Amino acid sequence: MTTGSLTKIMAILVIIIATLYVYHRIPFKFDYMGYTEKIWAHRVNSLEKLNYTQKHYAGIELDVVYDLKTNTFDVNHPPAKSIGLTLDTYFSSLNEKNNIGIWLDFKNLNEENEQESLIKLKELIKKHELIPQYMIVESQSPEYLFGFKQEGFKTSFYLPSSLNRLSNEELIAKVLEIKTKIKNYPTNAISTNSVDYSIIAKHFPNEKKYLWNIDGLYNTRIFKNFFLNRKVLKDPKVEVLLVRVTRGIGNR
């Protein structure tokens, strides 16, 4: 191989690597083509990340923990240590408040705080002039979401994870359990990882779905994820797909 040929190969490799690096960093991916309105940013739990994502995504997802003693929502994903970021402060940093979807993953909704947390969220919505219909409130305990639904919030039942790893017998039992909860405590949608998409599409075809695929771009499932994302996004029952923000800004 001549020196000139080697130089050309090296130049091509550098261009390929640089292109992949840029593609990794930008919010747009070919998977999302035609469905960018469904693409929301996952785990936007800091103001730094919020400032970036609200410019580039149709919606944002964040984790909240309600503190009954202080009557505040803490933006945090346990067991991570709290940084003292309240939902009040977070909402104050929204630029175009009603042009972006907001998904609240309510980590500790329970019987004890159901009423107080709803009152507080309504107070924050009014203060910051937000619209409940643009906001998803998600919980693993759908029995406590009724009040939020009545007040106009979109509600979602966070399904048990890793259904794809269950045996046939276990899956049948779990699906029956989920169906019972959906019947007894109806929400606007169900939510889960897209790895379970084929299962929930089969067993819950009529339910609206909020999903997430937070794999990094470079992994052994890169091509599988591409086709899965396309399949998910084409489904009219799937209204949101959360994706990983790859800029490394304000991650926590």
Coordinates of C-alpha atoms in Angstrom, one line a residue, residues 35 46 48 57 216:
Y35 CA -42.3 11.8 13.9
S46 CA -31.5 19.8 36.0
E48 CA -28.8 22.9 32.5
Y57 CA -37.4 18.4 21.7
G216 CA -27.0 4.8 23.8

